[in-house]
Amino acid sequence: MLLVTISVILSLALVVIVQRFARTLLLSMISGFTLFVVMNPTLRWSLVKLILASVQDKSFVTLIPAVFFIYFLGEIMEISKDAEKLTESVQKLFDGSRGAVVFIPSAIGLMPMPAGAMFTAPMVDQIGKGISSLDKMTINYWFRHCLEFFWPVYPAMYLLSGLTSTKVGTISLKLLPLFVMAFLIGWFYLNGLRFVKLNRLSKDEAKHLWPLLPILSVGFLILLFKMEGYFALLLVSTFYALIRIRYVLISLKRTLKKLDVVPILLLVFMFKHAMMDFNLGERMSQELGNLGFGMKIVAVSLPLLIGMSTGITHAALGISYPVVVGMGGQQLGLLTYVFSVLGVLLSPVHLCLVLTLDYFKVDLMKAFLKMIPLVTIVGFIGYLLYT
């Protein structure tokens, strides 16, 4: 029986369908999670336990202030017109090309941070005037995350290093060709045959780039000083608020109005704990293994499904790779990693996707349809490179 696998597929499908017609992300998340609970009897009497596990989860507890400070910093930048001036200078630097829109999420993608795609969304929104909301959302999301294919600062890569007894640097170098392909494919798919053109900036125009320094400093504080993301954001947003103190009150008021996203984030974590705390991820892997699939098919399908159902790359990898190894696929670690990343990119419970869909007011189904060609092509190339 494939009860868990079917319940995961149907619940994720319901999230997409309800959001498509109701256009309310919270309602679609509630619908999908309710179906998931109904189809898995072990969860029916454990809702209180799931809620408690989620609100006590350190990642959830630290995510809420991180999201708050991201919104707060974005509001101050917008109200003070710093974002507008930054936008104008970046557009001038890139000669008005879409390279300006790609530059921001790519730069921030070098430094993992909670809800990182949401961090760059306001800037992409400003810089991408004239670009559709769907394209802005996809560009921001894709170029923020395609660095995860090789950049050696993401947790899942260290997990893969431990599981395969391979140095992180070696893994990163082997994955580099896929990142290059993912970046170029994303560029041509989302920007066409336009190429980057750079202009020289005047001193005044260059000065307007200064907000990039506090933005990038968040990543440096996380990477170099091992700070928690929310604390780095607190320091940077406090510094920015002191510089632009007359805009603080109105920014706080506007930020508080955006915290209706918290119930959605709670449901995301409930999905995660349902999969991991009740061993549903392991049961799914057993179900797929019992079907008699070959190890290559399992190395593709299992991390893809678990990535979509948890929205967490290292969870998908950690659950999937031991199963693949058990089938004799020790050499398929990189393949499992690639499809773990791709599964998370298509996950309706991935925090970055949830937050940026809400920010850009983009339909979930349209976002999926836009990204599926990208994911399919990159997945095919990954399969050829790492099998």
mmCIF file of C-alpha atoms in Angstrom:
data_model
loop_
_atom_site.group_PDB
_atom_site.id
_atom_site.type_symbol
_atom_site.label_atom_id
_atom_site.label_comp_id
_atom_site.label_asym_id
_atom_site.label_seq_id
_atom_site.Cartn_x
_atom_site.Cartn_y
_atom_site.Cartn_z
ATOM 1 C CA MET A 1 0.000 0.000 0.000
ATOM 2 C CA LEU A 2 1.122 3.522 -0.808
ATOM 3 C CA LEU A 3 -0.991 5.336 1.772
ATOM 4 C CA VAL A 4 1.612 7.856 2.930
ATOM 5 C CA THR A 5 2.924 8.554 -0.564
ATOM 6 C CA ILE A 6 -0.580 9.064 -1.933
ATOM 7 C CA SER A 7 -1.545 11.279 1.019
ATOM 8 C CA VAL A 8 1.510 13.480 0.411
ATOM 9 C CA ILE A 9 0.801 13.800 -3.311
ATOM 10 C CA LEU A 10 -2.907 14.523 -2.827
ATOM 11 C CA SER A 11 -2.379 17.044 -0.020
ATOM 12 C CA LEU A 12 0.224 18.972 -2.027
ATOM 13 C CA ALA A 13 -2.055 18.888 -5.061
ATOM 14 C CA LEU A 14 -4.935 20.225 -2.954
ATOM 15 C CA VAL A 15 -2.782 23.136 -1.743
ATOM 16 C CA VAL A 16 -2.165 24.098 -5.372
ATOM 17 C CA ILE A 17 -5.790 23.629 -6.476
ATOM 18 C CA VAL A 18 -7.402 25.537 -3.593
ATOM 19 C CA GLN A 19 -4.951 28.402 -3.933
ATOM 20 C CA ARG A 20 -5.681 28.478 -7.684
ATOM 21 C CA PHE A 21 -9.397 28.994 -7.187
ATOM 22 C CA ALA A 22 -9.694 30.627 -3.748
ATOM 23 C CA ARG A 23 -6.541 32.752 -4.208
ATOM 24 C CA THR A 24 -5.973 32.550 -0.458
ATOM 25 C CA LEU A 25 -2.745 30.877 0.593
ATOM 26 C CA LEU A 26 -3.851 30.359 4.203
ATOM 27 C CA LEU A 27 -7.023 28.548 3.111
ATOM 28 C CA SER A 28 -5.089 26.373 0.670
ATOM 29 C CA MET A 29 -2.553 25.421 3.366
ATOM 30 C CA ILE A 30 -5.350 24.558 5.813
ATOM 31 C CA SER A 31 -7.092 22.440 3.157
ATOM 32 C CA GLY A 32 -3.953 20.519 2.226
ATOM 33 C CA PHE A 33 -2.938 19.892 5.812
ATOM 34 C CA THR A 34 -6.465 18.778 6.774
ATOM 35 C CA LEU A 35 -6.498 16.195 3.972
ATOM 36 C CA PHE A 36 -3.035 15.028 5.043
ATOM 37 C CA VAL A 37 -4.255 14.515 8.626
ATOM 38 C CA VAL A 38 -7.430 12.728 7.528
ATOM 39 C CA MET A 39 -5.445 10.301 5.369
ATOM 40 C CA ASN A 40 -2.911 9.549 8.119
ATOM 41 C CA PRO A 41 -4.772 8.255 11.213
ATOM 42 C CA THR A 42 -1.718 8.603 13.473
ATOM 43 C CA LEU A 43 -1.988 12.384 13.105
ATOM 44 C CA ARG A 44 -5.698 12.733 13.918
ATOM 45 C CA TRP A 45 -5.226 12.696 17.675
ATOM 46 C CA SER A 46 -1.908 14.474 17.623
ATOM 47 C CA LEU A 47 -2.787 17.971 16.404
ATOM 48 C CA VAL A 48 -2.011 19.529 19.780
ATOM 49 C CA LYS A 49 1.309 17.708 19.800
ATOM 50 C CA LEU A 50 2.073 18.986 16.279
ATOM 51 C CA ILE A 51 1.191 22.563 17.207
ATOM 52 C CA LEU A 52 3.355 22.404 20.336
ATOM 53 C CA ALA A 53 6.235 20.833 18.423
ATOM 54 C CA SER A 54 5.995 23.582 15.805
ATOM 55 C CA VAL A 55 5.807 26.569 18.163
ATOM 56 C CA GLN A 56 8.644 25.112 20.255
ATOM 57 C CA ASP A 57 10.774 24.447 17.172
ATOM 58 C CA LYS A 58 13.836 26.698 17.395
ATOM 59 C CA SER A 59 13.660 27.345 13.662
ATOM 60 C CA PHE A 60 10.069 28.583 13.986
ATOM 61 C CA VAL A 61 10.794 30.661 17.089
ATOM 62 C CA THR A 62 13.700 32.409 15.378
ATOM 63 C CA LEU A 63 11.981 32.672 11.988
ATOM 64 C CA ILE A 64 9.172 34.938 13.223
ATOM 65 C CA PRO A 65 11.485 37.753 14.409
ATOM 66 C CA ALA A 66 13.629 37.241 11.293
ATOM 67 C CA VAL A 67 10.593 37.751 9.056
ATOM 68 C CA PHE A 68 9.573 40.774 11.150
ATOM 69 C CA PHE A 69 12.975 42.444 10.758
ATOM 70 C CA ILE A 70 13.073 41.660 7.033
ATOM 71 C CA TYR A 71 9.707 43.367 6.570
ATOM 72 C CA PHE A 72 10.757 46.236 8.866
ATOM 73 C CA LEU A 73 14.022 46.872 7.027
ATOM 74 C CA GLY A 74 12.207 46.769 3.695
ATOM 75 C CA GLU A 75 9.613 49.284 4.900
ATOM 76 C CA ILE A 76 12.245 51.751 6.132
ATOM 77 C CA MET A 77 14.118 51.480 2.836
ATOM 78 C CA GLU A 78 10.921 52.071 0.887
ATOM 79 C CA ILE A 79 9.529 54.965 2.969
ATOM 80 C CA SER A 80 12.891 56.755 3.142
ATOM 81 C CA LYS A 81 13.229 56.439 -0.666
ATOM 82 C CA ASP A 82 16.562 54.623 -0.194
ATOM 83 C CA ALA A 83 15.154 51.647 -2.114
ATOM 84 C CA GLU A 84 14.070 53.898 -4.967
ATOM 85 C CA LYS A 85 17.512 55.533 -5.230
ATOM 86 C CA LEU A 86 19.232 52.142 -4.980
ATOM 87 C CA THR A 87 16.963 50.879 -7.736
ATOM 88 C CA GLU A 88 17.823 53.774 -10.021
ATOM 89 C CA SER A 89 21.571 53.308 -9.497
ATOM 90 C CA VAL A 90 21.469 49.532 -10.037
ATOM 91 C CA GLN A 91 19.386 50.009 -13.181
ATOM 92 C CA LYS A 92 21.884 52.586 -14.433
ATOM 93 C CA LEU A 93 24.800 50.273 -13.590
ATOM 94 C CA PHE A 94 23.246 47.465 -15.628
ATOM 95 C CA ASP A 95 22.085 49.807 -18.384
ATOM 96 C CA GLY A 96 18.426 49.088 -17.606
ATOM 97 C CA SER A 97 18.839 45.389 -18.479
ATOM 98 C CA ARG A 98 17.357 42.516 -16.501
ATOM 99 C CA GLY A 99 20.826 41.885 -15.170
ATOM 100 C CA ALA A 100 19.900 44.340 -12.433
ATOM 101 C CA VAL A 101 16.991 42.134 -11.336
ATOM 102 C CA VAL A 102 19.178 39.009 -11.346
ATOM 103 C CA PHE A 103 22.076 40.663 -9.512
ATOM 104 C CA ILE A 104 20.270 41.297 -6.216
ATOM 105 C CA PRO A 105 18.957 37.753 -5.425
ATOM 106 C CA SER A 106 22.173 36.188 -6.731
ATOM 107 C CA ALA A 107 24.307 38.318 -4.406
ATOM 108 C CA ILE A 108 22.131 37.561 -1.392
ATOM 109 C CA GLY A 109 22.030 33.881 -2.380
ATOM 110 C CA LEU A 110 25.729 33.673 -1.547
ATOM 111 C CA MET A 111 24.803 34.109 2.112
ATOM 112 C CA PRO A 112 22.126 31.772 3.506
ATOM 113 C CA MET A 113 19.628 33.506 5.723
ATOM 114 C CA PRO A 114 16.096 32.745 6.874
ATOM 115 C CA ALA A 115 13.469 33.617 4.270
ATOM 116 C CA GLY A 116 16.253 34.946 2.035
ATOM 117 C CA ALA A 117 14.061 35.245 -1.049
ATOM 118 C CA MET A 118 11.700 37.462 0.921
ATOM 119 C CA PHE A 119 14.660 39.636 1.886
ATOM 120 C CA THR A 120 15.332 40.525 -1.743
ATOM 121 C CA ALA A 121 11.708 40.624 -2.931
ATOM 122 C CA PRO A 122 11.111 44.359 -2.248
ATOM 123 C CA MET A 123 14.297 45.315 -4.105
ATOM 124 C CA VAL A 124 13.479 43.080 -7.067
ATOM 125 C CA ASP A 125 9.979 44.543 -7.076
ATOM 126 C CA GLN A 126 11.409 48.064 -7.268
ATOM 127 C CA ILE A 127 14.125 47.299 -9.822
ATOM 128 C CA GLY A 128 11.835 45.178 -11.981
ATOM 129 C CA LYS A 129 9.310 47.870 -12.857
ATOM 130 C CA GLY A 130 7.742 46.893 -16.157
ATOM 131 C CA ILE A 131 8.259 43.166 -15.489
ATOM 132 C CA SER A 132 5.208 41.074 -14.584
ATOM 133 C CA SER A 133 4.745 40.008 -10.962
ATOM 134 C CA LEU A 134 5.045 36.356 -11.998
ATOM 135 C CA ASP A 135 8.381 36.967 -13.739
ATOM 136 C CA LYS A 136 9.710 39.059 -10.841
ATOM 137 C CA MET A 137 8.726 36.386 -8.354
ATOM 138 C CA THR A 138 10.333 33.616 -10.465
ATOM 139 C CA ILE A 139 13.552 35.545 -11.119
ATOM 140 C CA ASN A 140 13.895 36.411 -7.440
ATOM 141 C CA TYR A 141 13.153 32.840 -6.332
ATOM 142 C CA TRP A 142 15.282 31.001 -8.901
ATOM 143 C CA PHE A 143 18.438 33.103 -8.725
ATOM 144 C CA ARG A 144 18.248 33.219 -4.938
ATOM 145 C CA HIS A 145 18.235 29.410 -4.780
ATOM 146 C CA CYS A 146 20.199 28.053 -7.736
ATOM 147 C CA LEU A 147 23.387 28.766 -5.783
ATOM 148 C CA GLU A 148 22.333 25.954 -3.447
ATOM 149 C CA PHE A 149 23.376 23.538 -6.170
ATOM 150 C CA PHE A 150 27.048 24.131 -5.355
ATOM 151 C CA TRP A 151 27.774 26.968 -2.886
ATOM 152 C CA PRO A 152 29.434 25.289 0.149
ATOM 153 C CA VAL A 153 27.652 27.124 2.943
ATOM 154 C CA TYR A 154 24.311 25.339 2.860
ATOM 155 C CA PRO A 155 23.645 22.744 5.622
ATOM 156 C CA ALA A 156 22.551 19.964 3.267
ATOM 157 C CA MET A 157 25.942 19.989 1.563
ATOM 158 C CA TYR A 158 27.671 19.323 4.886
ATOM 159 C CA LEU A 159 25.190 16.525 5.557
ATOM 160 C CA LEU A 160 26.055 14.996 2.182
ATOM 161 C CA SER A 161 29.746 15.363 3.058
ATOM 162 C CA GLY A 162 29.199 13.420 6.273
ATOM 163 C CA LEU A 163 27.044 10.734 4.665
ATOM 164 C CA THR A 164 29.471 10.116 1.808
ATOM 165 C CA SER A 165 32.759 10.791 3.673
ATOM 166 C CA THR A 166 33.677 13.303 0.987
ATOM 167 C CA LYS A 167 35.151 16.763 1.533
ATOM 168 C CA VAL A 168 32.694 19.631 1.086
ATOM 169 C CA GLY A 169 35.109 21.314 -1.343
ATOM 170 C CA THR A 170 35.169 18.219 -3.535
ATOM 171 C CA ILE A 171 31.363 18.033 -3.564
ATOM 172 C CA SER A 172 31.134 21.731 -4.414
ATOM 173 C CA LEU A 173 33.512 21.412 -7.361
ATOM 174 C CA LYS A 174 31.620 18.410 -8.723
ATOM 175 C CA LEU A 175 28.334 20.317 -8.489
ATOM 176 C CA LEU A 176 29.743 23.516 -10.030
ATOM 177 C CA PRO A 177 28.907 22.542 -13.654
ATOM 178 C CA LEU A 178 25.261 22.038 -12.699
ATOM 179 C CA PHE A 179 25.102 25.447 -11.030
ATOM 180 C CA VAL A 180 26.563 27.100 -14.151
ATOM 181 C CA MET A 181 23.979 25.334 -16.302
ATOM 182 C CA ALA A 182 21.143 26.195 -13.890
ATOM 183 C CA PHE A 183 22.167 29.864 -13.876
ATOM 184 C CA LEU A 184 22.482 30.091 -17.667
ATOM 185 C CA ILE A 185 19.275 28.167 -18.310
ATOM 186 C CA GLY A 186 17.466 30.410 -15.838
ATOM 187 C CA TRP A 187 18.924 33.496 -17.507
ATOM 188 C CA PHE A 188 17.869 32.544 -21.038
ATOM 189 C CA TYR A 189 14.503 31.147 -19.925
ATOM 190 C CA LEU A 190 13.565 34.247 -17.914
ATOM 191 C CA ASN A 191 15.478 36.964 -19.782
ATOM 192 C CA GLY A 192 15.747 35.700 -23.348
ATOM 193 C CA LEU A 193 18.879 36.502 -25.335
ATOM 194 C CA ARG A 194 19.470 39.791 -23.536
ATOM 195 C CA PHE A 195 23.025 40.136 -22.281
ATOM 196 C CA VAL A 196 24.355 42.194 -19.399
ATOM 197 C CA LYS A 197 25.566 45.695 -20.198
ATOM 198 C CA LEU A 198 27.404 47.725 -17.581
ATOM 199 C CA ASN A 199 27.625 51.486 -17.303
ATOM 200 C CA ARG A 200 29.910 53.683 -15.244
ATOM 201 C CA LEU A 201 28.187 55.474 -12.395
ATOM 202 C CA SER A 202 28.779 59.027 -11.275
ATOM 203 C CA LYS A 203 29.880 59.584 -7.670
ATOM 204 C CA ASP A 204 26.358 60.575 -6.633
ATOM 205 C CA GLU A 205 24.858 57.520 -8.319
ATOM 206 C CA ALA A 206 27.451 55.240 -6.704
ATOM 207 C CA LYS A 207 26.618 56.687 -3.281
ATOM 208 C CA HIS A 208 23.034 55.491 -3.665
ATOM 209 C CA LEU A 209 24.327 51.894 -3.657
ATOM 210 C CA TRP A 210 25.218 52.156 0.049
ATOM 211 C CA PRO A 211 22.095 50.215 1.277
ATOM 212 C CA LEU A 212 23.717 47.126 -0.262
ATOM 213 C CA LEU A 213 26.344 47.235 2.510
ATOM 214 C CA PRO A 214 23.955 46.667 5.444
ATOM 215 C CA ILE A 215 22.039 44.131 3.335
ATOM 216 C CA LEU A 216 25.180 42.115 2.589
ATOM 217 C CA SER A 217 26.421 42.562 6.158
ATOM 218 C CA VAL A 218 23.556 40.339 7.346
ATOM 219 C CA GLY A 219 25.104 37.449 5.437
ATOM 220 C CA PHE A 220 28.616 38.235 6.645
ATOM 221 C CA LEU A 221 27.447 38.317 10.269
ATOM 222 C CA ILE A 222 25.820 34.914 9.789
ATOM 223 C CA LEU A 223 28.776 33.351 7.967
ATOM 224 C CA LEU A 224 31.794 34.914 9.652
ATOM 225 C CA PHE A 225 30.505 35.392 13.188
ATOM 226 C CA LYS A 226 28.100 32.417 13.230
ATOM 227 C CA MET A 227 25.225 34.629 14.385
ATOM 228 C CA GLU A 228 21.639 33.487 14.311
ATOM 229 C CA GLY A 229 19.844 34.997 11.325
ATOM 230 C CA TYR A 230 17.280 36.863 13.393
ATOM 231 C CA PHE A 231 20.014 38.443 15.563
ATOM 232 C CA ALA A 232 22.009 39.590 12.540
ATOM 233 C CA LEU A 233 18.832 41.082 11.098
ATOM 234 C CA LEU A 234 18.084 42.755 14.443
ATOM 235 C CA LEU A 235 21.517 44.427 14.501
ATOM 236 C CA VAL A 236 21.359 45.585 10.906
ATOM 237 C CA SER A 237 17.747 46.810 11.037
ATOM 238 C CA THR A 238 18.475 48.649 14.315
ATOM 239 C CA PHE A 239 21.482 50.324 12.715
ATOM 240 C CA TYR A 240 19.374 51.291 9.707
ATOM 241 C CA ALA A 241 16.547 52.540 11.941
ATOM 242 C CA LEU A 242 18.939 54.817 13.830
ATOM 243 C CA ILE A 243 20.080 56.334 10.544
ATOM 244 C CA ARG A 244 16.491 56.793 9.356
ATOM 245 C CA ILE A 245 14.867 57.283 12.769
ATOM 246 C CA ARG A 246 12.071 59.583 11.601
ATOM 247 C CA TYR A 247 10.632 56.757 9.498
ATOM 248 C CA VAL A 248 10.633 54.133 12.264
ATOM 249 C CA LEU A 249 7.095 54.581 13.606
ATOM 250 C CA ILE A 250 5.300 54.384 10.284
ATOM 251 C CA SER A 251 7.542 51.458 9.253
ATOM 252 C CA LEU A 252 6.592 49.568 12.429
ATOM 253 C CA LYS A 253 2.896 50.118 11.779
ATOM 254 C CA ARG A 254 3.164 48.874 8.198
ATOM 255 C CA THR A 255 5.286 45.885 9.273
ATOM 256 C CA LEU A 256 2.784 44.741 11.901
ATOM 257 C CA LYS A 257 0.052 44.642 9.254
ATOM 258 C CA LYS A 258 2.093 42.088 7.315
ATOM 259 C CA LEU A 259 2.369 39.573 10.159
ATOM 260 C CA ASP A 260 -0.816 37.807 9.043
ATOM 261 C CA VAL A 261 1.673 35.452 7.364
ATOM 262 C CA VAL A 262 2.466 33.830 10.769
ATOM 263 C CA PRO A 263 -0.433 31.283 10.664
ATOM 264 C CA ILE A 264 0.781 30.187 7.227
ATOM 265 C CA LEU A 265 4.291 29.651 8.585
ATOM 266 C CA LEU A 266 2.865 27.647 11.500
ATOM 267 C CA LEU A 267 1.142 25.276 9.049
ATOM 268 C CA VAL A 268 4.409 24.890 7.132
ATOM 269 C CA PHE A 269 6.140 23.723 10.323
ATOM 270 C CA MET A 270 3.247 21.409 11.166
ATOM 271 C CA PHE A 271 3.724 19.732 7.776
ATOM 272 C CA LYS A 272 7.415 19.396 8.541
ATOM 273 C CA HIS A 273 6.896 17.842 11.998
ATOM 274 C CA ALA A 274 4.175 15.522 10.738
ATOM 275 C CA MET A 275 6.613 14.122 8.169
ATOM 276 C CA MET A 276 9.608 13.881 10.478
ATOM 277 C CA ASP A 277 8.302 13.261 14.010
ATOM 278 C CA PHE A 278 5.861 10.557 12.973
ATOM 279 C CA ASN A 279 8.322 8.808 10.621
ATOM 280 C CA LEU A 280 6.050 9.423 7.637
ATOM 281 C CA GLY A 281 9.087 10.282 5.508
ATOM 282 C CA GLU A 282 10.643 6.909 6.292
ATOM 283 C CA ARG A 283 7.362 5.127 5.597
ATOM 284 C CA MET A 284 7.163 6.875 2.231
ATOM 285 C CA SER A 285 10.675 5.708 1.378
ATOM 286 C CA GLN A 286 9.735 2.127 2.307
ATOM 287 C CA GLU A 287 6.599 2.310 0.163
ATOM 288 C CA LEU A 288 8.547 3.450 -2.887
ATOM 289 C CA GLY A 289 11.270 0.865 -2.246
ATOM 290 C CA ASN A 290 8.679 -1.916 -1.987
ATOM 291 C CA LEU A 291 7.391 -1.064 -5.469
ATOM 292 C CA GLY A 292 10.576 -2.525 -6.864
ATOM 293 C CA PHE A 293 11.859 0.711 -8.342
ATOM 294 C CA GLY A 294 15.512 0.716 -9.335
ATOM 295 C CA MET A 295 17.931 2.686 -7.182
ATOM 296 C CA LYS A 296 18.276 5.466 -9.788
ATOM 297 C CA ILE A 297 14.512 5.983 -9.888
ATOM 298 C CA VAL A 298 14.393 6.060 -6.085
ATOM 299 C CA ALA A 299 17.337 8.515 -6.001
ATOM 300 C CA VAL A 300 15.242 10.833 -8.176
ATOM 301 C CA SER A 301 11.664 10.331 -6.976
ATOM 302 C CA LEU A 302 12.161 9.961 -3.223
ATOM 303 C CA PRO A 303 14.109 13.198 -2.538
ATOM 304 C CA LEU A 304 11.819 15.012 -4.967
ATOM 305 C CA LEU A 305 8.697 13.951 -3.045
ATOM 306 C CA ILE A 306 10.169 14.443 0.421
ATOM 307 C CA GLY A 307 11.606 17.806 -0.621
ATOM 308 C CA MET A 308 8.183 18.886 -1.836
ATOM 309 C CA SER A 309 6.478 17.675 1.332
ATOM 310 C CA THR A 310 8.942 19.151 3.858
ATOM 311 C CA GLY A 311 10.407 22.168 2.074
ATOM 312 C CA ILE A 312 13.769 21.343 3.684
ATOM 313 C CA THR A 313 16.736 20.177 1.613
ATOM 314 C CA HIS A 314 18.665 18.418 4.366
ATOM 315 C CA ALA A 315 15.510 16.566 5.479
ATOM 316 C CA ALA A 316 14.932 15.274 1.944
ATOM 317 C CA LEU A 317 18.579 14.246 1.628
ATOM 318 C CA GLY A 318 18.819 12.754 5.112
ATOM 319 C CA ILE A 319 15.762 10.560 4.624
ATOM 320 C CA SER A 320 16.434 9.596 0.995
ATOM 321 C CA TYR A 321 20.136 8.869 0.762
ATOM 322 C CA PRO A 322 20.231 6.054 3.370
ATOM 323 C CA VAL A 323 17.480 4.306 1.385
ATOM 324 C CA VAL A 324 19.468 4.713 -1.841
ATOM 325 C CA VAL A 325 22.582 3.363 -0.113
ATOM 326 C CA GLY A 326 20.573 0.409 1.156
ATOM 327 C CA MET A 327 19.726 -0.393 -2.475
ATOM 328 C CA GLY A 328 23.424 -0.299 -3.436
ATOM 329 C CA GLY A 329 23.488 3.289 -4.699
ATOM 330 C CA GLN A 330 26.390 4.718 -2.685
ATOM 331 C CA GLN A 331 27.616 6.486 -5.824
ATOM 332 C CA LEU A 332 24.328 8.375 -6.243
ATOM 333 C CA GLY A 333 24.844 10.905 -3.444
ATOM 334 C CA LEU A 334 25.137 13.882 -5.794
ATOM 335 C CA LEU A 335 22.044 12.812 -7.732
ATOM 336 C CA THR A 336 20.063 12.508 -4.495
ATOM 337 C CA TYR A 337 21.271 15.939 -3.417
ATOM 338 C CA VAL A 338 20.282 17.567 -6.726
ATOM 339 C CA PHE A 339 16.745 16.214 -6.596
ATOM 340 C CA SER A 340 16.433 17.155 -2.924
ATOM 341 C CA VAL A 341 17.102 20.771 -3.951
ATOM 342 C CA LEU A 342 14.690 20.538 -6.891
ATOM 343 C CA GLY A 343 11.974 19.050 -4.678
ATOM 344 C CA VAL A 344 12.321 21.923 -2.210
ATOM 345 C CA LEU A 345 12.152 24.451 -5.061
ATOM 346 C CA LEU A 346 8.744 23.027 -6.012
ATOM 347 C CA SER A 347 7.490 22.697 -2.449
ATOM 348 C CA PRO A 348 4.242 24.511 -1.542
ATOM 349 C CA VAL A 349 5.501 24.500 2.059
ATOM 350 C CA HIS A 350 8.912 26.022 1.278
ATOM 351 C CA LEU A 351 9.135 29.208 3.336
ATOM 352 C CA CYS A 352 10.693 31.325 0.589
ATOM 353 C CA LEU A 353 8.026 30.272 -1.903
ATOM 354 C CA VAL A 354 5.200 30.836 0.581
ATOM 355 C CA LEU A 355 6.433 34.307 1.531
ATOM 356 C CA THR A 356 7.263 35.528 -1.966
ATOM 357 C CA LEU A 357 4.001 34.243 -3.440
ATOM 358 C CA ASP A 358 2.243 36.274 -0.787
ATOM 359 C CA TYR A 359 4.426 39.329 -1.404
ATOM 360 C CA PHE A 360 4.088 39.403 -5.191
ATOM 361 C CA LYS A 361 0.444 38.213 -5.075
ATOM 362 C CA VAL A 362 1.201 35.435 -7.544
ATOM 363 C CA ASP A 363 -0.974 32.359 -8.095
ATOM 364 C CA LEU A 364 0.717 29.156 -6.899
ATOM 365 C CA MET A 365 -0.296 27.180 -9.985
ATOM 366 C CA LYS A 366 1.089 29.844 -12.304
ATOM 367 C CA ALA A 367 4.341 29.855 -10.346
ATOM 368 C CA PHE A 368 4.594 26.057 -10.662
ATOM 369 C CA LEU A 369 3.895 26.141 -14.393
ATOM 370 C CA LYS A 370 6.534 28.830 -14.812
ATOM 371 C CA MET A 371 9.192 26.887 -12.882
ATOM 372 C CA ILE A 372 8.499 23.328 -14.088
ATOM 373 C CA PRO A 373 10.424 23.759 -17.394
ATOM 374 C CA LEU A 374 13.424 25.090 -15.436
ATOM 375 C CA VAL A 375 13.294 22.272 -12.904
ATOM 376 C CA THR A 376 12.788 19.637 -15.616
ATOM 377 C CA ILE A 377 15.748 20.769 -17.730
ATOM 378 C CA VAL A 378 18.074 21.141 -14.746
ATOM 379 C CA GLY A 379 16.910 17.772 -13.376
ATOM 380 C CA PHE A 380 17.614 16.099 -16.721
ATOM 381 C CA ILE A 381 21.110 17.611 -16.880
ATOM 382 C CA GLY A 382 21.717 16.622 -13.245
ATOM 383 C CA TYR A 383 20.672 13.062 -14.042
ATOM 384 C CA LEU A 384 23.104 12.899 -16.983
ATOM 385 C CA LEU A 385 25.963 14.384 -14.939
ATOM 386 C CA TYR A 386 25.606 12.371 -11.741
ATOM 387 C CA THR A 387 24.500 8.841 -12.677
#
